[in-house]
Amino acid sequence: MNTVPFLQLQAFLTVARLRSFSGAARELGVSTPAVSQAVRQLEEQLRVVLLTRTTRSVSLTDAGRRLMESAGPALGQALSALSEVSARPGEAVGRLRLTVPRAALPFVIEPVLPTFRERHPRVEVEVDIEDRLVDIVAEGYDAGVRLSEAIERDMVQVRLTESFRFVVVGAPEYLARHGTPQRPEELLRHECITFRSRTHGALYAWELERGRRNWRVPVRGGLVTSDSALSVALAEQGQGLAYAFEPAVREQLRTGRLQRVLEPYAPTVPGFFLYFPSRAQRSPALRLFVDVARELAVKSLPAW
């Protein structure tokens, strides 16, 4: 088999990552037909179908997924190496793609990015906000930020924040009307603002703990969302109880707009971690980001 042309492979990997021919064309600075032709030529040369195309979507075949997982990181390293050649001595260049849950932004990304960009202005950083679980290798990310329990064991993990709690919260007016639950099972009699997972589509059972005992309460209510910030906002309006990342509701708790409910049962999690495959450590841009994140992110959680 002849050597696969670099530009055709780059076109396929960009389409596969973005799930869009037009999006890939914009990123690569070429026309959409040119991208389509490059992918078609690659498929003809490899004698396999890499992408399934419809009028509304683009998806990977099994062969396409295998090629993306094996060639994507290698191509990223090659492009970084080419950028490094053109850099001045001591200057970092390259591109960094991160997937981050919305709750982590104020405590991990917002404190880190300004300093990182100031120190390394030639490193392009792309941050995708995703609350679902993401396969960072298959989807072409350099690293992700998640709670440790959501990270696969074969990933390198770097602590970014200290431990924190998840708490049940409600507005004073809601609690005055409906009473305050004293035990986890009493949540089943309350209007709870439920959360639907973007990963598997199921409603999330609120996790509580006290001592060695754990509860998973299948709460229900008339409001369902996949956005944690919206659930907190609705709770502030007295629409029901919400399950929240405690640092994210610090101001509402301080001012009394929300109150903790079932606080003795609030579970503690180890915190947010940056994670990436071990081979990604060869990326200079990622190593520099890890250094800045270690310096700044842990200090960003408020003291309670």
PDB file of C-alpha atoms in Angstrom:
ATOM      1  CA  MET A   1       0.000   0.000   0.000  1.00  0.00           C
ATOM      2  CA  ASN A   2       1.244   3.490  -0.830  1.00  0.00           C
ATOM      3  CA  THR A   3       1.955   5.923   1.969  1.00  0.00           C
ATOM      4  CA  VAL A   4      -1.188   7.749   3.069  1.00  0.00           C
ATOM      5  CA  PRO A   5      -0.909  11.458   2.153  1.00  0.00           C
ATOM      6  CA  PHE A   6      -0.580  13.690   5.186  1.00  0.00           C
ATOM      7  CA  LEU A   7      -3.218  16.201   4.057  1.00  0.00           C
ATOM      8  CA  GLN A   8      -5.827  13.513   3.412  1.00  0.00           C
ATOM      9  CA  LEU A   9      -5.280  12.029   6.854  1.00  0.00           C
ATOM     10  CA  GLN A  10      -5.452  15.480   8.429  1.00  0.00           C
ATOM     11  CA  ALA A  11      -8.742  16.167   6.626  1.00  0.00           C
ATOM     12  CA  PHE A  12     -10.261  12.887   7.820  1.00  0.00           C
ATOM     13  CA  LEU A  13      -9.157  13.391  11.429  1.00  0.00           C
ATOM     14  CA  THR A  14     -10.544  16.923  11.494  1.00  0.00           C
ATOM     15  CA  VAL A  15     -13.912  15.781  10.109  1.00  0.00           C
ATOM     16  CA  ALA A  16     -13.958  12.874  12.568  1.00  0.00           C
ATOM     17  CA  ARG A  17     -13.255  15.154  15.522  1.00  0.00           C
ATOM     18  CA  LEU A  18     -15.795  17.833  14.570  1.00  0.00           C
ATOM     19  CA  ARG A  19     -18.339  15.438  13.014  1.00  0.00           C
ATOM     20  CA  SER A  20     -18.730  18.005  10.267  1.00  0.00           C
ATOM     21  CA  PHE A  21     -17.256  18.501   6.779  1.00  0.00           C
ATOM     22  CA  SER A  22     -18.049  22.226   6.764  1.00  0.00           C
ATOM     23  CA  GLY A  23     -16.584  22.676  10.240  1.00  0.00           C
ATOM     24  CA  ALA A  24     -13.427  20.861   9.166  1.00  0.00           C
ATOM     25  CA  ALA A  25     -13.196  23.054   6.073  1.00  0.00           C
ATOM     26  CA  ARG A  26     -13.376  26.218   8.194  1.00  0.00           C
ATOM     27  CA  GLU A  27     -10.710  24.950  10.588  1.00  0.00           C
ATOM     28  CA  LEU A  28      -8.379  23.859   7.776  1.00  0.00           C
ATOM     29  CA  GLY A  29      -8.989  26.979   5.682  1.00  0.00           C
ATOM     30  CA  VAL A  30     -10.146  25.125   2.566  1.00  0.00           C
ATOM     31  CA  SER A  31     -13.459  24.486   0.817  1.00  0.00           C
ATOM     32  CA  THR A  32     -15.947  21.859   1.950  1.00  0.00           C
ATOM     33  CA  PRO A  33     -15.725  19.994  -1.409  1.00  0.00           C
ATOM     34  CA  ALA A  34     -11.937  19.851  -0.999  1.00  0.00           C
ATOM     35  CA  VAL A  35     -12.314  18.207   2.403  1.00  0.00           C
ATOM     36  CA  SER A  36     -14.913  15.772   1.062  1.00  0.00           C
ATOM     37  CA  GLN A  37     -12.650  14.851  -1.841  1.00  0.00           C
ATOM     38  CA  ALA A  38      -9.645  14.318   0.452  1.00  0.00           C
ATOM     39  CA  VAL A  39     -11.612  11.947   2.682  1.00  0.00           C
ATOM     40  CA  ARG A  40     -13.010  10.082  -0.311  1.00  0.00           C
ATOM     41  CA  GLN A  41      -9.502   9.644  -1.748  1.00  0.00           C
ATOM     42  CA  LEU A  42      -8.282   8.307   1.592  1.00  0.00           C
ATOM     43  CA  GLU A  43     -11.145   5.810   1.732  1.00  0.00           C
ATOM     44  CA  GLU A  44     -10.400   4.681  -1.819  1.00  0.00           C
ATOM     45  CA  GLN A  45      -6.728   4.197  -1.043  1.00  0.00           C
ATOM     46  CA  LEU A  46      -7.440   2.264   2.177  1.00  0.00           C
ATOM     47  CA  ARG A  47     -10.371   0.389   0.553  1.00  0.00           C
ATOM     48  CA  VAL A  48     -12.594   0.948   3.598  1.00  0.00           C
ATOM     49  CA  VAL A  49     -15.435   3.285   4.501  1.00  0.00           C
ATOM     50  CA  LEU A  50     -14.281   5.598   7.290  1.00  0.00           C
ATOM     51  CA  LEU A  51     -17.301   7.878   7.673  1.00  0.00           C
ATOM     52  CA  THR A  52     -21.040   7.367   7.396  1.00  0.00           C
ATOM     53  CA  ARG A  53     -22.585  10.465   5.857  1.00  0.00           C
ATOM     54  CA  THR A  54     -26.220  11.583   5.931  1.00  0.00           C
ATOM     55  CA  THR A  55     -27.787  14.930   5.093  1.00  0.00           C
ATOM     56  CA  ARG A  56     -27.807  15.794   8.818  1.00  0.00           C
ATOM     57  CA  SER A  57     -24.867  14.037  10.430  1.00  0.00           C
ATOM     58  CA  VAL A  58     -21.456  12.431  10.103  1.00  0.00           C
ATOM     59  CA  SER A  59     -20.475   9.381  12.133  1.00  0.00           C
ATOM     60  CA  LEU A  60     -17.464   7.093  12.294  1.00  0.00           C
ATOM     61  CA  THR A  61     -17.489   3.509  11.108  1.00  0.00           C
ATOM     62  CA  ASP A  62     -15.534   0.940  13.128  1.00  0.00           C
ATOM     63  CA  ALA A  63     -12.604   1.333  10.730  1.00  0.00           C
ATOM     64  CA  GLY A  64     -12.806   5.107  11.028  1.00  0.00           C
ATOM     65  CA  ARG A  65     -12.852   4.945  14.813  1.00  0.00           C
ATOM     66  CA  ARG A  66      -9.788   2.690  14.881  1.00  0.00           C
ATOM     67  CA  LEU A  67      -7.915   5.000  12.544  1.00  0.00           C
ATOM     68  CA  MET A  68      -8.813   8.068  14.595  1.00  0.00           C
ATOM     69  CA  GLU A  69      -7.758   6.459  17.871  1.00  0.00           C
ATOM     70  CA  SER A  70      -4.410   5.291  16.508  1.00  0.00           C
ATOM     71  CA  ALA A  71      -3.481   8.123  14.144  1.00  0.00           C
ATOM     72  CA  GLY A  72      -5.047  11.129  15.911  1.00  0.00           C
ATOM     73  CA  PRO A  73      -2.515  11.467  18.772  1.00  0.00           C
ATOM     74  CA  ALA A  74       0.401  10.788  16.404  1.00  0.00           C
ATOM     75  CA  LEU A  75      -0.724  13.491  13.975  1.00  0.00           C
ATOM     76  CA  GLY A  76      -1.171  15.954  16.846  1.00  0.00           C
ATOM     77  CA  GLN A  77       2.374  15.293  17.998  1.00  0.00           C
ATOM     78  CA  ALA A  78       3.673  15.706  14.456  1.00  0.00           C
ATOM     79  CA  LEU A  79       1.924  19.072  14.053  1.00  0.00           C
ATOM     80  CA  SER A  80       3.251  20.203  17.432  1.00  0.00           C
ATOM     81  CA  ALA A  81       6.745  19.168  16.394  1.00  0.00           C
ATOM     82  CA  LEU A  82       6.468  21.219  13.202  1.00  0.00           C
ATOM     83  CA  SER A  83       5.304  24.229  15.211  1.00  0.00           C
ATOM     84  CA  GLU A  84       8.169  23.836  17.662  1.00  0.00           C
ATOM     85  CA  VAL A  85      10.695  23.991  14.852  1.00  0.00           C
ATOM     86  CA  SER A  86       9.493  27.489  13.988  1.00  0.00           C
ATOM     87  CA  ALA A  87       9.522  28.696  17.600  1.00  0.00           C
ATOM     88  CA  ARG A  88      12.193  30.895  19.083  1.00  0.00           C
ATOM     89  CA  PRO A  89      14.442  29.304  21.731  1.00  0.00           C
ATOM     90  CA  GLY A  90      12.461  28.791  24.932  1.00  0.00           C
ATOM     91  CA  GLU A  91       9.129  29.687  23.291  1.00  0.00           C
ATOM     92  CA  ALA A  92       6.248  27.195  23.482  1.00  0.00           C
ATOM     93  CA  VAL A  93       3.949  26.763  20.512  1.00  0.00           C
ATOM     94  CA  GLY A  94       1.180  24.311  19.716  1.00  0.00           C
ATOM     95  CA  ARG A  95      -2.469  23.577  20.315  1.00  0.00           C
ATOM     96  CA  LEU A  96      -4.301  22.226  23.346  1.00  0.00           C
ATOM     97  CA  ARG A  97      -7.855  20.824  23.331  1.00  0.00           C
ATOM     98  CA  LEU A  98      -9.578  20.363  26.687  1.00  0.00           C
ATOM     99  CA  THR A  99     -12.979  18.989  27.683  1.00  0.00           C
ATOM    100  CA  VAL A 100     -14.289  20.489  30.920  1.00  0.00           C
ATOM    101  CA  PRO A 101     -17.594  20.237  32.836  1.00  0.00           C
ATOM    102  CA  ARG A 102     -19.396  23.523  33.364  1.00  0.00           C
ATOM    103  CA  ALA A 103     -19.120  23.312  37.164  1.00  0.00           C
ATOM    104  CA  ALA A 104     -15.318  23.281  36.982  1.00  0.00           C
ATOM    105  CA  LEU A 105     -14.944  26.444  34.887  1.00  0.00           C
ATOM    106  CA  PRO A 106     -14.836  29.067  37.688  1.00  0.00           C
ATOM    107  CA  PHE A 107     -12.498  27.005  39.834  1.00  0.00           C
ATOM    108  CA  VAL A 108     -10.177  25.363  37.332  1.00  0.00           C
ATOM    109  CA  ILE A 109     -10.216  27.003  33.909  1.00  0.00           C
ATOM    110  CA  GLU A 110     -10.990  30.667  34.540  1.00  0.00           C
ATOM    111  CA  PRO A 111      -8.184  31.111  37.128  1.00  0.00           C
ATOM    112  CA  VAL A 112      -5.645  29.227  34.978  1.00  0.00           C
ATOM    113  CA  LEU A 113      -6.171  30.335  31.372  1.00  0.00           C
ATOM    114  CA  PRO A 114      -5.238  34.045  31.702  1.00  0.00           C
ATOM    115  CA  THR A 115      -1.893  33.213  33.319  1.00  0.00           C
ATOM    116  CA  PHE A 116      -1.230  30.364  30.913  1.00  0.00           C
ATOM    117  CA  ARG A 117      -1.939  32.555  27.879  1.00  0.00           C
ATOM    118  CA  GLU A 118       0.190  35.357  29.277  1.00  0.00           C
ATOM    119  CA  ARG A 119       3.142  33.022  29.707  1.00  0.00           C
ATOM    120  CA  HIS A 120       2.626  31.024  26.512  1.00  0.00           C
ATOM    121  CA  PRO A 121       0.827  33.241  23.976  1.00  0.00           C
ATOM    122  CA  ARG A 122       1.629  30.996  21.004  1.00  0.00           C
ATOM    123  CA  VAL A 123      -0.181  27.992  22.454  1.00  0.00           C
ATOM    124  CA  GLU A 124      -3.748  27.914  21.127  1.00  0.00           C
ATOM    125  CA  VAL A 125      -6.205  26.596  23.728  1.00  0.00           C
ATOM    126  CA  GLU A 126      -9.642  25.229  22.839  1.00  0.00           C
ATOM    127  CA  VAL A 127     -11.999  24.490  25.755  1.00  0.00           C
ATOM    128  CA  ASP A 128     -15.132  22.454  25.066  1.00  0.00           C
ATOM    129  CA  ILE A 129     -17.793  22.563  27.797  1.00  0.00           C
ATOM    130  CA  GLU A 130     -19.137  19.031  28.218  1.00  0.00           C
ATOM    131  CA  ASP A 131     -20.979  17.607  31.219  1.00  0.00           C
ATOM    132  CA  ARG A 132     -21.135  14.149  29.645  1.00  0.00           C
ATOM    133  CA  LEU A 133     -18.357  11.590  30.003  1.00  0.00           C
ATOM    134  CA  VAL A 134     -15.938  11.983  27.107  1.00  0.00           C
ATOM    135  CA  ASP A 135     -13.531   9.503  25.519  1.00  0.00           C
ATOM    136  CA  ILE A 136     -10.690  11.991  25.117  1.00  0.00           C
ATOM    137  CA  VAL A 137      -8.619   9.686  22.899  1.00  0.00           C
ATOM    138  CA  ALA A 138     -11.415   8.837  20.477  1.00  0.00           C
ATOM    139  CA  GLU A 139     -12.634  12.442  20.282  1.00  0.00           C
ATOM    140  CA  GLY A 140      -9.218  14.014  19.823  1.00  0.00           C
ATOM    141  CA  TYR A 141      -8.752  15.870  23.117  1.00  0.00           C
ATOM    142  CA  ASP A 142      -5.365  16.354  24.731  1.00  0.00           C
ATOM    143  CA  ALA A 143      -6.804  16.258  28.246  1.00  0.00           C
ATOM    144  CA  GLY A 144      -9.991  16.568  30.257  1.00  0.00           C
ATOM    145  CA  VAL A 145     -11.179  17.735  33.659  1.00  0.00           C
ATOM    146  CA  ARG A 146     -13.546  15.511  35.649  1.00  0.00           C
ATOM    147  CA  LEU A 147     -14.249  14.167  39.112  1.00  0.00           C
ATOM    148  CA  SER A 148     -11.853  11.324  39.871  1.00  0.00           C
ATOM    149  CA  GLU A 149     -14.651   8.731  39.960  1.00  0.00           C
ATOM    150  CA  ALA A 150     -15.433   9.448  36.298  1.00  0.00           C
ATOM    151  CA  ILE A 151     -11.855   8.942  35.054  1.00  0.00           C
ATOM    152  CA  GLU A 152     -10.662   5.639  33.616  1.00  0.00           C
ATOM    153  CA  ARG A 153      -7.912   3.995  35.628  1.00  0.00           C
ATOM    154  CA  ASP A 154      -5.393   3.901  32.792  1.00  0.00           C
ATOM    155  CA  MET A 155      -5.312   7.705  32.635  1.00  0.00           C
ATOM    156  CA  VAL A 156      -2.724   9.930  34.282  1.00  0.00           C
ATOM    157  CA  GLN A 157      -4.500  12.084  36.905  1.00  0.00           C
ATOM    158  CA  VAL A 158      -3.334  15.448  38.241  1.00  0.00           C
ATOM    159  CA  ARG A 159      -5.216  16.950  41.189  1.00  0.00           C
ATOM    160  CA  LEU A 160      -6.565  20.435  40.476  1.00  0.00           C
ATOM    161  CA  THR A 161      -8.756  21.184  43.498  1.00  0.00           C
ATOM    162  CA  GLU A 162      -9.173  20.102  47.064  1.00  0.00           C
ATOM    163  CA  SER A 163     -12.076  17.879  48.130  1.00  0.00           C
ATOM    164  CA  PHE A 164     -15.572  19.359  48.249  1.00  0.00           C
ATOM    165  CA  ARG A 165     -19.149  18.337  48.980  1.00  0.00           C
ATOM    166  CA  PHE A 166     -22.354  17.987  47.035  1.00  0.00           C
ATOM    167  CA  VAL A 167     -25.313  19.432  48.914  1.00  0.00           C
ATOM    168  CA  VAL A 168     -29.099  19.485  48.658  1.00  0.00           C
ATOM    169  CA  VAL A 169     -30.312  23.091  48.637  1.00  0.00           C
ATOM    170  CA  GLY A 170     -33.650  24.866  48.659  1.00  0.00           C
ATOM    171  CA  ALA A 171     -34.993  28.415  48.826  1.00  0.00           C
ATOM    172  CA  PRO A 172     -36.372  29.586  52.189  1.00  0.00           C
ATOM    173  CA  GLU A 173     -39.826  30.119  50.671  1.00  0.00           C
ATOM    174  CA  TYR A 174     -39.926  26.557  49.314  1.00  0.00           C
ATOM    175  CA  LEU A 175     -38.916  25.114  52.681  1.00  0.00           C
ATOM    176  CA  ALA A 176     -41.487  27.283  54.461  1.00  0.00           C
ATOM    177  CA  ARG A 177     -44.257  25.910  52.215  1.00  0.00           C
ATOM    178  CA  HIS A 178     -43.228  22.276  52.045  1.00  0.00           C
ATOM    179  CA  GLY A 179     -41.114  21.652  55.140  1.00  0.00           C
ATOM    180  CA  THR A 180     -37.497  20.545  55.442  1.00  0.00           C
ATOM    181  CA  PRO A 181     -36.647  16.865  54.914  1.00  0.00           C
ATOM    182  CA  GLN A 182     -34.732  15.316  57.815  1.00  0.00           C
ATOM    183  CA  ARG A 183     -33.810  11.968  56.248  1.00  0.00           C
ATOM    184  CA  PRO A 184     -32.819  10.993  52.687  1.00  0.00           C
ATOM    185  CA  GLU A 185     -35.986   8.979  52.025  1.00  0.00           C
ATOM    186  CA  GLU A 186     -38.107  12.065  52.737  1.00  0.00           C
ATOM    187  CA  LEU A 187     -36.812  13.559  49.491  1.00  0.00           C
ATOM    188  CA  LEU A 188     -39.208  11.232  47.691  1.00  0.00           C
ATOM    189  CA  ARG A 189     -42.081  13.369  49.001  1.00  0.00           C
ATOM    190  CA  HIS A 190     -40.571  16.626  47.737  1.00  0.00           C
ATOM    191  CA  GLU A 191     -40.441  18.441  44.429  1.00  0.00           C
ATOM    192  CA  CYS A 192     -36.861  17.846  43.278  1.00  0.00           C
ATOM    193  CA  ILE A 193     -35.283  19.463  40.232  1.00  0.00           C
ATOM    194  CA  THR A 194     -33.900  16.375  38.547  1.00  0.00           C
ATOM    195  CA  PHE A 195     -30.799  16.062  36.397  1.00  0.00           C
ATOM    196  CA  ARG A 196     -30.670  14.053  33.180  1.00  0.00           C
ATOM    197  CA  SER A 197     -27.241  12.695  32.275  1.00  0.00           C
ATOM    198  CA  ARG A 198     -25.917  13.749  28.888  1.00  0.00           C
ATOM    199  CA  THR A 199     -23.882  10.543  28.806  1.00  0.00           C
ATOM    200  CA  HIS A 200     -26.612   7.890  29.049  1.00  0.00           C
ATOM    201  CA  GLY A 201     -29.842   9.903  29.241  1.00  0.00           C
ATOM    202  CA  ALA A 202     -30.991   8.516  32.592  1.00  0.00           C
ATOM    203  CA  LEU A 203     -32.201  10.608  35.522  1.00  0.00           C
ATOM    204  CA  TYR A 204     -29.553  10.968  38.215  1.00  0.00           C
ATOM    205  CA  ALA A 205     -30.267   9.479  41.649  1.00  0.00           C
ATOM    206  CA  TRP A 206     -29.003  11.851  44.328  1.00  0.00           C
ATOM    207  CA  GLU A 207     -26.102  10.345  46.251  1.00  0.00           C
ATOM    208  CA  LEU A 208     -25.950  10.927  50.006  1.00  0.00           C
ATOM    209  CA  GLU A 209     -23.815   9.453  52.781  1.00  0.00           C
ATOM    210  CA  ARG A 210     -23.455   9.440  56.529  1.00  0.00           C
ATOM    211  CA  GLY A 211     -20.698   7.491  58.189  1.00  0.00           C
ATOM    212  CA  ARG A 212     -20.380   4.196  56.356  1.00  0.00           C
ATOM    213  CA  ARG A 213     -23.913   4.234  54.985  1.00  0.00           C
ATOM    214  CA  ASN A 214     -24.736   5.458  51.484  1.00  0.00           C
ATOM    215  CA  TRP A 215     -28.019   6.341  49.783  1.00  0.00           C
ATOM    216  CA  ARG A 216     -28.966   6.694  46.121  1.00  0.00           C
ATOM    217  CA  VAL A 217     -32.348   8.415  46.185  1.00  0.00           C
ATOM    218  CA  PRO A 218     -34.373   8.232  42.912  1.00  0.00           C
ATOM    219  CA  VAL A 219     -35.840  11.699  43.315  1.00  0.00           C
ATOM    220  CA  ARG A 220     -38.508  12.996  40.955  1.00  0.00           C
ATOM    221  CA  GLY A 221     -40.172  16.302  40.150  1.00  0.00           C
ATOM    222  CA  GLY A 222     -41.844  18.318  37.439  1.00  0.00           C
ATOM    223  CA  LEU A 223     -38.620  19.950  36.239  1.00  0.00           C
ATOM    224  CA  VAL A 224     -35.798  18.063  34.503  1.00  0.00           C
ATOM    225  CA  THR A 225     -32.588  19.592  33.146  1.00  0.00           C
ATOM    226  CA  SER A 226     -29.114  18.579  31.990  1.00  0.00           C
ATOM    227  CA  ASP A 227     -27.583  21.861  33.189  1.00  0.00           C
ATOM    228  CA  SER A 228     -26.518  22.197  36.823  1.00  0.00           C
ATOM    229  CA  ALA A 229     -26.552  26.009  36.734  1.00  0.00           C
ATOM    230  CA  LEU A 230     -30.192  26.016  35.619  1.00  0.00           C
ATOM    231  CA  SER A 231     -31.203  23.651  38.424  1.00  0.00           C
ATOM    232  CA  VAL A 232     -29.648  26.008  40.980  1.00  0.00           C
ATOM    233  CA  ALA A 233     -31.385  29.022  39.423  1.00  0.00           C
ATOM    234  CA  LEU A 234     -34.731  27.228  39.548  1.00  0.00           C
ATOM    235  CA  ALA A 235     -34.137  26.277  43.177  1.00  0.00           C
ATOM    236  CA  GLU A 236     -33.489  29.956  43.975  1.00  0.00           C
ATOM    237  CA  GLN A 237     -36.911  30.731  42.503  1.00  0.00           C
ATOM    238  CA  GLY A 238     -38.538  28.262  44.900  1.00  0.00           C
ATOM    239  CA  GLN A 239     -39.328  25.682  42.236  1.00  0.00           C
ATOM    240  CA  GLY A 240     -37.952  22.765  44.244  1.00  0.00           C
ATOM    241  CA  LEU A 241     -34.864  21.278  45.839  1.00  0.00           C
ATOM    242  CA  ALA A 242     -31.616  20.983  43.879  1.00  0.00           C
ATOM    243  CA  TYR A 243     -28.477  18.861  44.207  1.00  0.00           C
ATOM    244  CA  ALA A 244     -25.467  21.117  43.810  1.00  0.00           C
ATOM    245  CA  PHE A 245     -21.685  21.315  43.772  1.00  0.00           C
ATOM    246  CA  GLU A 246     -21.184  23.236  47.043  1.00  0.00           C
ATOM    247  CA  PRO A 247     -18.545  25.775  45.899  1.00  0.00           C
ATOM    248  CA  ALA A 248     -20.833  26.739  43.013  1.00  0.00           C
ATOM    249  CA  VAL A 249     -23.597  27.871  45.410  1.00  0.00           C
ATOM    250  CA  ARG A 250     -21.355  29.571  47.959  1.00  0.00           C
ATOM    251  CA  GLU A 251     -22.752  33.053  47.302  1.00  0.00           C
ATOM    252  CA  GLN A 252     -26.385  31.916  47.393  1.00  0.00           C
ATOM    253  CA  LEU A 253     -25.759  30.168  50.723  1.00  0.00           C
ATOM    254  CA  ARG A 254     -23.908  33.165  52.148  1.00  0.00           C
ATOM    255  CA  THR A 255     -26.732  35.567  51.316  1.00  0.00           C
ATOM    256  CA  GLY A 256     -29.500  33.175  52.373  1.00  0.00           C
ATOM    257  CA  ARG A 257     -31.043  32.833  48.921  1.00  0.00           C
ATOM    258  CA  LEU A 258     -30.526  29.090  49.346  1.00  0.00           C
ATOM    259  CA  GLN A 259     -30.225  26.893  52.412  1.00  0.00           C
ATOM    260  CA  ARG A 260     -28.546  23.531  52.852  1.00  0.00           C
ATOM    261  CA  VAL A 261     -30.879  20.604  53.414  1.00  0.00           C
ATOM    262  CA  LEU A 262     -29.812  17.255  54.902  1.00  0.00           C
ATOM    263  CA  GLU A 263     -26.328  18.660  55.531  1.00  0.00           C
ATOM    264  CA  PRO A 264     -25.245  15.713  57.757  1.00  0.00           C
ATOM    265  CA  TYR A 265     -25.750  13.507  54.683  1.00  0.00           C
ATOM    266  CA  ALA A 266     -23.731  15.660  52.235  1.00  0.00           C
ATOM    267  CA  PRO A 267     -21.215  13.434  50.401  1.00  0.00           C
ATOM    268  CA  THR A 268     -17.588  14.487  49.934  1.00  0.00           C
ATOM    269  CA  VAL A 269     -15.749  13.821  46.648  1.00  0.00           C
ATOM    270  CA  PRO A 270     -11.966  14.010  46.125  1.00  0.00           C
ATOM    271  CA  GLY A 271     -12.192  17.007  43.794  1.00  0.00           C
ATOM    272  CA  PHE A 272     -11.506  17.833  40.147  1.00  0.00           C
ATOM    273  CA  PHE A 273      -8.589  16.247  38.327  1.00  0.00           C
ATOM    274  CA  LEU A 274      -6.906  16.898  34.990  1.00  0.00           C
ATOM    275  CA  TYR A 275      -6.529  13.597  33.139  1.00  0.00           C
ATOM    276  CA  PHE A 276      -4.822  12.439  29.957  1.00  0.00           C
ATOM    277  CA  PRO A 277      -3.291   9.284  28.444  1.00  0.00           C
ATOM    278  CA  SER A 278       0.316   8.649  29.455  1.00  0.00           C
ATOM    279  CA  ARG A 279       1.608   9.125  25.915  1.00  0.00           C
ATOM    280  CA  ALA A 280       0.185  12.666  25.917  1.00  0.00           C
ATOM    281  CA  GLN A 281       2.875  13.671  28.401  1.00  0.00           C
ATOM    282  CA  ARG A 282       5.167  14.114  25.412  1.00  0.00           C
ATOM    283  CA  SER A 283       3.184  17.242  24.456  1.00  0.00           C
ATOM    284  CA  PRO A 284       5.094  20.344  25.605  1.00  0.00           C
ATOM    285  CA  ALA A 285       1.892  22.428  25.587  1.00  0.00           C
ATOM    286  CA  LEU A 286       0.147  19.981  27.912  1.00  0.00           C
ATOM    287  CA  ARG A 287       3.128  19.799  30.266  1.00  0.00           C
ATOM    288  CA  LEU A 288       3.157  23.590  30.541  1.00  0.00           C
ATOM    289  CA  PHE A 289      -0.601  23.704  31.153  1.00  0.00           C
ATOM    290  CA  VAL A 290      -0.251  21.100  33.911  1.00  0.00           C
ATOM    291  CA  ASP A 291       2.424  23.246  35.556  1.00  0.00           C
ATOM    292  CA  VAL A 292       0.220  26.357  35.580  1.00  0.00           C
ATOM    293  CA  ALA A 293      -2.869  24.413  36.677  1.00  0.00           C
ATOM    294  CA  ARG A 294      -0.988  22.869  39.598  1.00  0.00           C
ATOM    295  CA  GLU A 295       0.139  26.321  40.636  1.00  0.00           C
ATOM    296  CA  LEU A 296      -3.232  28.064  40.474  1.00  0.00           C
ATOM    297  CA  ALA A 297      -6.254  25.755  40.399  1.00  0.00           C
ATOM    298  CA  VAL A 298      -5.974  24.207  43.853  1.00  0.00           C
ATOM    299  CA  LYS A 299      -5.939  27.670  45.432  1.00  0.00           C
ATOM    300  CA  SER A 300      -9.169  28.697  43.725  1.00  0.00           C
ATOM    301  CA  LEU A 301     -11.781  26.817  45.794  1.00  0.00           C
ATOM    302  CA  PRO A 302     -13.278  29.060  48.484  1.00  0.00           C
ATOM    303  CA  ALA A 303     -12.712  28.228  52.121  1.00  0.00           C
ATOM    304  CA  TRP A 304     -15.798  27.130  54.037  1.00  0.00           C
TER     305      TRP A 304
END
